[in-house]
Amino acid sequence: MVTVKLKEIGKNFGEVKIINGVNWEILKGELMVLVGPSGCGKTTLLKIILGVLDPDNGEIYFNQKLMNKVSISERNVGFVPQNFGLFPHLNVNENIGYGLKMRNIPKNKIEMLTNKFIGMLKLEGLGLRATNQLSWGQRQRVALARALAIEPSLLLLDEPLSAVDWASRKEITDEINRMQKRLRITTIYVTHDINEAFEIGDRIAVMHDGKIEQCDRAECLIKTPKSNFIAAYLKNRRVGK
Amino acid sequence: MELFKAFMLTLASFFIVFVIISIFYLFTALSYGTLIIEYLLSQQILLALWVSISSSTIVMLISLLFGVPTAWLLANKDFKNKGLLETLIVDVPHSFPPGVIGTTYLFMFQTTSPIGTLLQNLGISLVNTFWAMILVKTFISAPFLIGILTMRFRSLRETELEVIAKSLGASEFKTFYTITLPLSKNAIVGGSARCWARALGEVAGTIVFAGAIIPGITQTMPAIIVFEAQTSLPASLTLALILATISITILILFKILSERNQ
Ligand SMILES: Nc1ncnc2c1ncn2[C@@H]1O[C@H](COP(=O)(O)OP(=O)(O)OP(=O)(O)O)[C@@H](O)[C@H]1O
Ligand SMILES: [Mg+2]
């Protein structure tokens, strides 16, 4: 479990500034929601924290440790991408146990831990299934289990509901909430849906044009929006849940 | 919609019939039945078959050894002028007539050239040898494997499965071994098959640079077929039939292998 701190992170794709001086702190054990319109740079920022993309400038800290030069495989970050990214040639058990296997944990221990997460995420009886024989909600939970199994110090969820039908959404947000509170893993939850953001987050960071425009608790965002953009953006919210 | 379907199906059918007739017309040469037996008992032909198959297999293995890393580099690393490099490595060799590359090697390895002189001082002579043939065939055939593999590795990169593997703690090597390779099995088998088939069929480069006349060393089946075609059509056809049967059988085996791997 870590505190994540970003200092003046910037990233260009060619001539275009996609991330434009992000300063942001996510506290230990916090469930942080990153929300913003499509194309504002949320996934890009997540990939910088994950370590797939190098920022052009700025610093990334996990606790006090500078992470810029730490390779992706050593950051110990659990990542659930927009499309889940399950390994199609491995079954559910093997997907969940993948990270443990890479850590050279003995077979029986992997089996034990895999079963623990199968139970925790209600995937009983599906261990030997191929991943393309699962419902979207089940795939979602396998991806989550796989990320959690490595006991990540940070969990990144990129629009975890984007492929899930409306009916299962509530169930999955509850699941994520419950899991996060139970394991208290520092979590960044990305969405472009402001309603989802308000339902789930401890704090909410609103991103706009490559910057974190405001990062606050929900009620503070509503009471004291820092900019016209935020005030306007919050108007999209369904009122009264 | 109906018109579109009819259009696509008609053109596809024409083409399929064209290819199938081209391949199987050869089998009407079965009428030269007695010649087949005679050739299959001839030591020269058996040696030529052996040279053809063993050289193509060696070319395939060499192409795999160098082609997998080359495709991996082209697909996964981003650097300046990569597109240009890829064109040079993958596309340009396709456009080179094998005879041209044979001539180039003849020039490159002649005893008056720097490389030729160097090899001569080391006591190595390449011209007219088995390895000369391997060299030409590899240049011609490896791009078939590399092209297919590069495409596969690139589409795999887009899925970001390798990134996820790394985020779960896999090293570059383990990612390659546990994700990239198993998910590229079909491309590897299919690309190897094409590379192998191209090497088997290559003839002009072999004739120019390796001579293709020493039985058991450089004389391949396609070379005999080409020579025979100038004097005796029945002989040439019969040999072609034997070679085609063997290569079709081996290509079908490759196909079965890749489908079983699915
Ligand atoms: N590899 C790339 N090369 C060039 N531009 C890119 C690349 N990846 C993303 N972009 C651009 O960067 C911007 C931000 O993309 P990003 O995927 O981070 O948006 P996002 O906030 O996650 O959007 P969404 O909510 O739709 O997922 C977009 O305008 C996109 O076109
Ligand atoms: Mg995104």
Short mmCIF file of N, CA, C and O in Angstrom, two decimals, chain A residues 8-96:
data_model
loop_
_atom_site.label_atom_id
_atom_site.label_comp_id
_atom_site.label_asym_id
_atom_site.label_seq_id
_atom_site.Cartn_x
_atom_site.Cartn_y
_atom_site.Cartn_z
N GLU A 8 4.28 17.60 -11.60
CA GLU A 8 4.50 18.26 -12.91
C GLU A 8 4.67 17.26 -14.05
O GLU A 8 5.53 17.41 -14.91
N ILE A 9 3.83 16.21 -14.05
CA ILE A 9 3.94 15.21 -15.11
C ILE A 9 3.47 15.78 -16.45
O ILE A 9 2.40 16.40 -16.53
N GLY A 10 4.27 15.59 -17.46
CA GLY A 10 3.91 16.06 -18.81
C GLY A 10 4.20 14.99 -19.84
O GLY A 10 5.12 14.19 -19.69
N LYS A 11 3.35 14.93 -20.87
CA LYS A 11 3.57 13.94 -21.94
C LYS A 11 3.03 14.48 -23.26
O LYS A 11 1.89 14.91 -23.34
N ASN A 12 3.87 14.42 -24.26
CA ASN A 12 3.44 14.80 -25.61
C ASN A 12 3.35 13.57 -26.48
O ASN A 12 4.16 12.65 -26.36
N PHE A 13 2.36 13.56 -27.38
CA PHE A 13 2.40 12.61 -28.50
C PHE A 13 2.69 13.44 -29.73
O PHE A 13 1.84 14.18 -30.19
N GLY A 14 3.88 13.33 -30.24
CA GLY A 14 4.29 14.21 -31.34
C GLY A 14 4.30 15.64 -30.85
O GLY A 14 4.95 15.96 -29.85
N GLU A 15 3.54 16.49 -31.51
CA GLU A 15 3.52 17.91 -31.15
C GLU A 15 2.43 18.19 -30.11
O GLU A 15 2.40 19.27 -29.52
N VAL A 16 1.55 17.21 -29.93
CA VAL A 16 0.37 17.48 -29.10
C VAL A 16 0.64 17.21 -27.63
O VAL A 16 1.11 16.13 -27.27
N LYS A 17 0.33 18.18 -26.78
CA LYS A 17 0.48 17.99 -25.34
C LYS A 17 -0.73 17.25 -24.83
O LYS A 17 -1.85 17.76 -24.86
N ILE A 18 -0.54 16.02 -24.39
CA ILE A 18 -1.67 15.23 -23.92
C ILE A 18 -1.80 15.37 -22.40
O ILE A 18 -2.89 15.55 -21.87
N ILE A 19 -0.67 15.28 -21.71
CA ILE A 19 -0.65 15.50 -20.26
C ILE A 19 0.16 16.76 -20.03
O ILE A 19 1.29 16.88 -20.50
N ASN A 20 -0.45 17.68 -19.28
CA ASN A 20 0.11 19.02 -19.27
C ASN A 20 0.33 19.52 -17.84
O ASN A 20 -0.41 20.35 -17.33
N GLY A 21 1.33 18.95 -17.17
CA GLY A 21 1.64 19.40 -15.82
C GLY A 21 0.67 18.91 -14.77
O GLY A 21 -0.05 19.69 -14.16
N VAL A 22 0.66 17.58 -14.57
CA VAL A 22 -0.24 17.01 -13.57
C VAL A 22 0.44 16.95 -12.20
O VAL A 22 1.52 16.39 -12.05
N ASN A 23 -0.18 17.57 -11.23
CA ASN A 23 0.24 17.44 -9.83
C ASN A 23 -0.91 16.77 -9.10
O ASN A 23 -2.05 17.22 -9.18
N TRP A 24 -0.59 15.69 -8.37
CA TRP A 24 -1.70 14.89 -7.85
C TRP A 24 -1.18 14.00 -6.73
O TRP A 24 -0.07 13.48 -6.83
N GLU A 25 -1.97 13.87 -5.69
CA GLU A 25 -1.57 12.97 -4.62
C GLU A 25 -2.71 12.03 -4.27
O GLU A 25 -3.84 12.47 -4.07
N ILE A 26 -2.41 10.75 -4.25
CA ILE A 26 -3.40 9.76 -3.85
C ILE A 26 -2.92 9.15 -2.54
O ILE A 26 -1.78 8.67 -2.44
N LEU A 27 -3.78 9.19 -1.53
CA LEU A 27 -3.35 8.78 -0.20
C LEU A 27 -3.39 7.26 -0.04
O LEU A 27 -4.10 6.56 -0.75
N LYS A 28 -2.63 6.82 0.95
CA LYS A 28 -2.58 5.40 1.29
C LYS A 28 -3.99 4.83 1.50
O LYS A 28 -4.77 5.37 2.27
N GLY A 29 -4.32 3.75 0.77
CA GLY A 29 -5.59 3.08 1.01
C GLY A 29 -6.81 3.78 0.48
O GLY A 29 -7.94 3.34 0.69
N GLU A 30 -6.59 4.86 -0.20
CA GLU A 30 -7.72 5.65 -0.68
C GLU A 30 -8.29 5.07 -1.99
O GLU A 30 -7.56 4.51 -2.79
N LEU A 31 -9.61 5.23 -2.18
CA LEU A 31 -10.21 4.92 -3.48
C LEU A 31 -10.42 6.24 -4.21
O LEU A 31 -11.34 6.99 -3.91
N MET A 32 -9.52 6.51 -5.14
CA MET A 32 -9.55 7.79 -5.87
C MET A 32 -10.20 7.57 -7.21
O MET A 32 -9.87 6.62 -7.93
N VAL A 33 -11.14 8.43 -7.55
CA VAL A 33 -11.74 8.33 -8.88
C VAL A 33 -11.14 9.41 -9.77
O VAL A 33 -10.98 10.55 -9.34
N LEU A 34 -10.77 9.02 -10.97
CA LEU A 34 -10.28 9.98 -11.96
C LEU A 34 -11.35 10.07 -13.03
O LEU A 34 -11.65 9.10 -13.72
N VAL A 35 -11.94 11.26 -13.14
CA VAL A 35 -13.04 11.41 -14.08
C VAL A 35 -12.73 12.56 -15.04
O VAL A 35 -11.98 13.47 -14.70
N GLY A 36 -13.30 12.48 -16.22
CA GLY A 36 -13.08 13.56 -17.19
C GLY A 36 -13.61 13.13 -18.53
O GLY A 36 -13.82 11.94 -18.77
N PRO A 37 -13.84 14.10 -19.41
CA PRO A 37 -14.43 13.76 -20.71
C PRO A 37 -13.54 12.82 -21.52
O PRO A 37 -12.33 12.77 -21.29
N SER A 38 -14.15 12.11 -22.43
CA SER A 38 -13.41 11.18 -23.28
C SER A 38 -12.29 11.90 -24.02
O SER A 38 -12.49 12.99 -24.54
N GLY A 39 -11.12 11.30 -24.00
CA GLY A 39 -9.99 11.89 -24.73
C GLY A 39 -9.18 12.90 -23.95
O GLY A 39 -8.25 13.49 -24.48
N CYS A 40 -9.49 13.10 -22.66
CA CYS A 40 -8.79 14.14 -21.90
C CYS A 40 -7.44 13.65 -21.39
O CYS A 40 -6.64 14.44 -20.89
N GLY A 41 -7.16 12.36 -21.50
CA GLY A 41 -5.83 11.88 -21.12
C GLY A 41 -5.81 10.96 -19.91
O GLY A 41 -4.75 10.66 -19.36
N LYS A 42 -6.97 10.42 -19.53
CA LYS A 42 -7.02 9.58 -18.33
C LYS A 42 -6.20 8.30 -18.50
O LYS A 42 -5.38 7.95 -17.64
N THR A 43 -6.44 7.61 -19.61
CA THR A 43 -5.71 6.35 -19.83
C THR A 43 -4.22 6.62 -19.95
O THR A 43 -3.39 5.86 -19.42
N THR A 44 -3.87 7.70 -20.62
CA THR A 44 -2.46 8.05 -20.78
C THR A 44 -1.80 8.25 -19.42
O THR A 44 -0.71 7.74 -19.15
N LEU A 45 -2.49 8.98 -18.53
CA LEU A 45 -1.95 9.23 -17.20
C LEU A 45 -1.79 7.91 -16.43
O LEU A 45 -0.77 7.67 -15.77
N LEU A 46 -2.78 7.05 -16.55
CA LEU A 46 -2.73 5.75 -15.89
C LEU A 46 -1.52 4.94 -16.38
O LEU A 46 -0.81 4.31 -15.59
N LYS A 47 -1.27 5.00 -17.68
CA LYS A 47 -0.16 4.25 -18.24
C LYS A 47 1.18 4.81 -17.80
O LYS A 47 2.17 4.07 -17.73
N ILE A 48 1.21 6.09 -17.52
CA ILE A 48 2.45 6.68 -17.01
C ILE A 48 2.70 6.16 -15.59
O ILE A 48 3.81 5.79 -15.23
N ILE A 49 1.63 6.09 -14.79
CA ILE A 49 1.79 5.59 -13.42
C ILE A 49 2.15 4.11 -13.45
O ILE A 49 2.99 3.64 -12.69
N LEU A 50 1.52 3.38 -14.37
CA LEU A 50 1.79 1.95 -14.49
C LEU A 50 3.23 1.68 -14.94
O LEU A 50 3.83 0.70 -14.55
N GLY A 51 3.74 2.60 -15.79
CA GLY A 51 5.12 2.43 -16.25
C GLY A 51 5.26 1.97 -17.68
O GLY A 51 6.34 1.62 -18.11
N VAL A 52 4.15 1.92 -18.43
CA VAL A 52 4.24 1.58 -19.85
C VAL A 52 4.74 2.77 -20.66
O VAL A 52 5.42 2.62 -21.65
N LEU A 53 4.30 3.96 -20.25
CA LEU A 53 4.71 5.18 -20.96
C LEU A 53 5.65 5.96 -20.05
O LEU A 53 5.41 6.08 -18.85
N ASP A 54 6.72 6.47 -20.65
CA ASP A 54 7.60 7.36 -19.91
C ASP A 54 7.07 8.78 -20.03
O ASP A 54 6.79 9.23 -21.12
N PRO A 55 6.97 9.48 -18.91
CA PRO A 55 6.58 10.90 -19.04
C PRO A 55 7.74 11.69 -19.65
O PRO A 55 8.89 11.30 -19.50
N ASP A 56 7.40 12.76 -20.38
CA ASP A 56 8.47 13.60 -20.93
C ASP A 56 9.12 14.41 -19.82
O ASP A 56 10.31 14.71 -19.87
N ASN A 57 8.33 14.82 -18.85
CA ASN A 57 8.91 15.47 -17.68
C ASN A 57 8.06 15.19 -16.46
O ASN A 57 6.97 14.63 -16.56
N GLY A 58 8.59 15.55 -15.29
CA GLY A 58 7.87 15.34 -14.05
C GLY A 58 8.33 14.09 -13.33
O GLY A 58 9.11 13.30 -13.86
N GLU A 59 7.86 13.94 -12.10
CA GLU A 59 8.29 12.83 -11.26
C GLU A 59 7.11 12.05 -10.70
O GLU A 59 6.07 12.62 -10.41
N ILE A 60 7.34 10.74 -10.55
CA ILE A 60 6.33 9.86 -9.96
C ILE A 60 6.92 9.30 -8.68
O ILE A 60 8.03 8.75 -8.71
N TYR A 61 6.20 9.43 -7.57
CA TYR A 61 6.68 8.86 -6.31
C TYR A 61 5.67 7.85 -5.80
O TYR A 61 4.47 8.09 -5.83
N PHE A 62 6.18 6.68 -5.34
CA PHE A 62 5.37 5.77 -4.53
C PHE A 62 5.95 5.90 -3.13
O PHE A 62 7.13 5.62 -2.94
N ASN A 63 5.14 6.29 -2.15
CA ASN A 63 5.68 6.74 -0.86
C ASN A 63 6.75 7.78 -1.15
O ASN A 63 6.50 8.68 -1.94
N GLN A 64 7.96 7.65 -0.60
CA GLN A 64 8.93 8.71 -0.91
C GLN A 64 9.81 8.33 -2.10
O GLN A 64 10.70 9.07 -2.47
N LYS A 65 9.56 7.13 -2.66
CA LYS A 65 10.51 6.61 -3.64
C LYS A 65 10.21 7.10 -5.07
O LYS A 65 9.08 6.98 -5.55
N LEU A 66 11.23 7.65 -5.72
CA LEU A 66 11.09 8.09 -7.10
C LEU A 66 10.97 6.86 -8.01
O LEU A 66 11.83 5.98 -7.99
N MET A 67 9.90 6.80 -8.80
CA MET A 67 9.63 5.58 -9.57
C MET A 67 9.95 5.70 -11.06
O MET A 67 9.85 4.71 -11.79
N ASN A 68 10.29 6.89 -11.54
CA ASN A 68 10.45 7.08 -13.00
C ASN A 68 11.29 6.00 -13.67
O ASN A 68 10.98 5.55 -14.76
N LYS A 69 12.37 5.59 -13.00
CA LYS A 69 13.28 4.65 -13.63
C LYS A 69 12.99 3.19 -13.27
O LYS A 69 13.67 2.29 -13.73
N VAL A 70 11.99 2.99 -12.42
CA VAL A 70 11.66 1.61 -12.02
C VAL A 70 10.83 0.96 -13.13
O VAL A 70 9.84 1.54 -13.59
N SER A 71 11.23 -0.25 -13.54
CA SER A 71 10.56 -0.88 -14.68
C SER A 71 9.16 -1.33 -14.29
O SER A 71 8.85 -1.53 -13.11
N ILE A 72 8.33 -1.51 -15.28
CA ILE A 72 6.93 -1.86 -15.06
C ILE A 72 6.78 -3.14 -14.23
O ILE A 72 5.95 -3.22 -13.34
N SER A 73 7.66 -4.12 -14.50
CA SER A 73 7.50 -5.39 -13.79
C SER A 73 7.93 -5.28 -12.32
O SER A 73 7.65 -6.16 -11.53
N GLU A 74 8.61 -4.19 -11.97
CA GLU A 74 9.02 -4.04 -10.57
C GLU A 74 8.18 -3.03 -9.79
O GLU A 74 8.43 -2.79 -8.62
N ARG A 75 7.17 -2.44 -10.45
CA ARG A 75 6.38 -1.43 -9.74
C ARG A 75 5.32 -2.05 -8.85
O ARG A 75 4.79 -1.39 -7.95
N ASN A 76 4.97 -3.29 -9.12
CA ASN A 76 3.93 -3.97 -8.34
C ASN A 76 2.61 -3.23 -8.35
O ASN A 76 2.01 -2.98 -7.32
N VAL A 77 2.18 -2.89 -9.56
CA VAL A 77 0.91 -2.20 -9.74
C VAL A 77 -0.07 -3.15 -10.42
O VAL A 77 0.25 -3.74 -11.45
N GLY A 78 -1.23 -3.34 -9.83
CA GLY A 78 -2.26 -4.16 -10.46
C GLY A 78 -3.03 -3.31 -11.44
O GLY A 78 -3.44 -2.20 -11.13
N PHE A 79 -3.24 -3.84 -12.64
CA PHE A 79 -3.85 -3.04 -13.70
C PHE A 79 -4.99 -3.80 -14.33
O PHE A 79 -4.84 -4.95 -14.75
N VAL A 80 -6.17 -3.19 -14.37
CA VAL A 80 -7.30 -3.78 -15.09
C VAL A 80 -7.66 -2.83 -16.22
O VAL A 80 -8.19 -1.76 -15.98
N PRO A 81 -7.31 -3.22 -17.45
CA PRO A 81 -7.51 -2.29 -18.57
C PRO A 81 -8.96 -2.24 -19.01
O PRO A 81 -9.79 -3.04 -18.56
N GLN A 82 -9.25 -1.32 -19.92
CA GLN A 82 -10.62 -1.12 -20.38
C GLN A 82 -11.26 -2.39 -20.93
O GLN A 82 -12.44 -2.62 -20.77
N ASN A 83 -10.43 -3.22 -21.58
CA ASN A 83 -11.00 -4.45 -22.18
C ASN A 83 -10.66 -5.70 -21.36
O ASN A 83 -10.75 -6.81 -21.87
N PHE A 84 -10.22 -5.53 -20.12
CA PHE A 84 -9.88 -6.60 -19.17
C PHE A 84 -8.53 -7.27 -19.46
O PHE A 84 -7.82 -7.64 -18.55
N GLY A 85 -8.20 -7.46 -20.74
CA GLY A 85 -6.90 -8.03 -21.08
C GLY A 85 -6.63 -9.41 -20.48
O GLY A 85 -5.52 -9.69 -20.02
N LEU A 86 -7.63 -10.28 -20.48
CA LEU A 86 -7.37 -11.65 -19.99
C LEU A 86 -6.53 -12.40 -21.01
O LEU A 86 -6.66 -12.19 -22.21
N PHE A 87 -5.66 -13.27 -20.54
CA PHE A 87 -4.82 -14.04 -21.45
C PHE A 87 -5.66 -15.15 -22.07
O PHE A 87 -6.13 -16.04 -21.37
N PRO A 88 -5.87 -15.10 -23.38
CA PRO A 88 -6.84 -16.02 -24.00
C PRO A 88 -6.39 -17.47 -24.03
O PRO A 88 -7.21 -18.37 -24.17
N HIS A 89 -5.08 -17.71 -23.87
CA HIS A 89 -4.60 -19.10 -23.95
C HIS A 89 -4.52 -19.73 -22.56
O HIS A 89 -4.09 -20.87 -22.43
N LEU A 90 -4.92 -18.99 -21.54
CA LEU A 90 -4.88 -19.54 -20.19
C LEU A 90 -6.29 -19.58 -19.62
O LEU A 90 -7.13 -18.74 -19.95
N ASN A 91 -6.56 -20.58 -18.78
CA ASN A 91 -7.89 -20.66 -18.18
C ASN A 91 -7.98 -19.69 -16.99
O ASN A 91 -7.02 -18.98 -16.68
N VAL A 92 -9.13 -19.68 -16.34
CA VAL A 92 -9.37 -18.72 -15.27
C VAL A 92 -8.32 -18.86 -14.16
O VAL A 92 -7.71 -17.87 -13.73
N ASN A 93 -8.09 -20.09 -13.71
CA ASN A 93 -7.09 -20.31 -12.65
C ASN A 93 -5.72 -19.78 -13.07
O ASN A 93 -5.04 -19.12 -12.29
N GLU A 94 -5.34 -20.11 -14.30
CA GLU A 94 -4.01 -19.72 -14.77
C GLU A 94 -3.88 -18.21 -14.92
O GLU A 94 -2.83 -17.64 -14.68
N ASN A 95 -4.98 -17.58 -15.33
CA ASN A 95 -4.97 -16.12 -15.40
C ASN A 95 -4.76 -15.52 -14.02
O ASN A 95 -3.90 -14.66 -13.84
N ILE A 96 -5.54 -15.99 -13.07
CA ILE A 96 -5.44 -15.41 -11.72
C ILE A 96 -4.07 -15.69 -11.12
O ILE A 96 -3.49 -14.84 -10.46
#
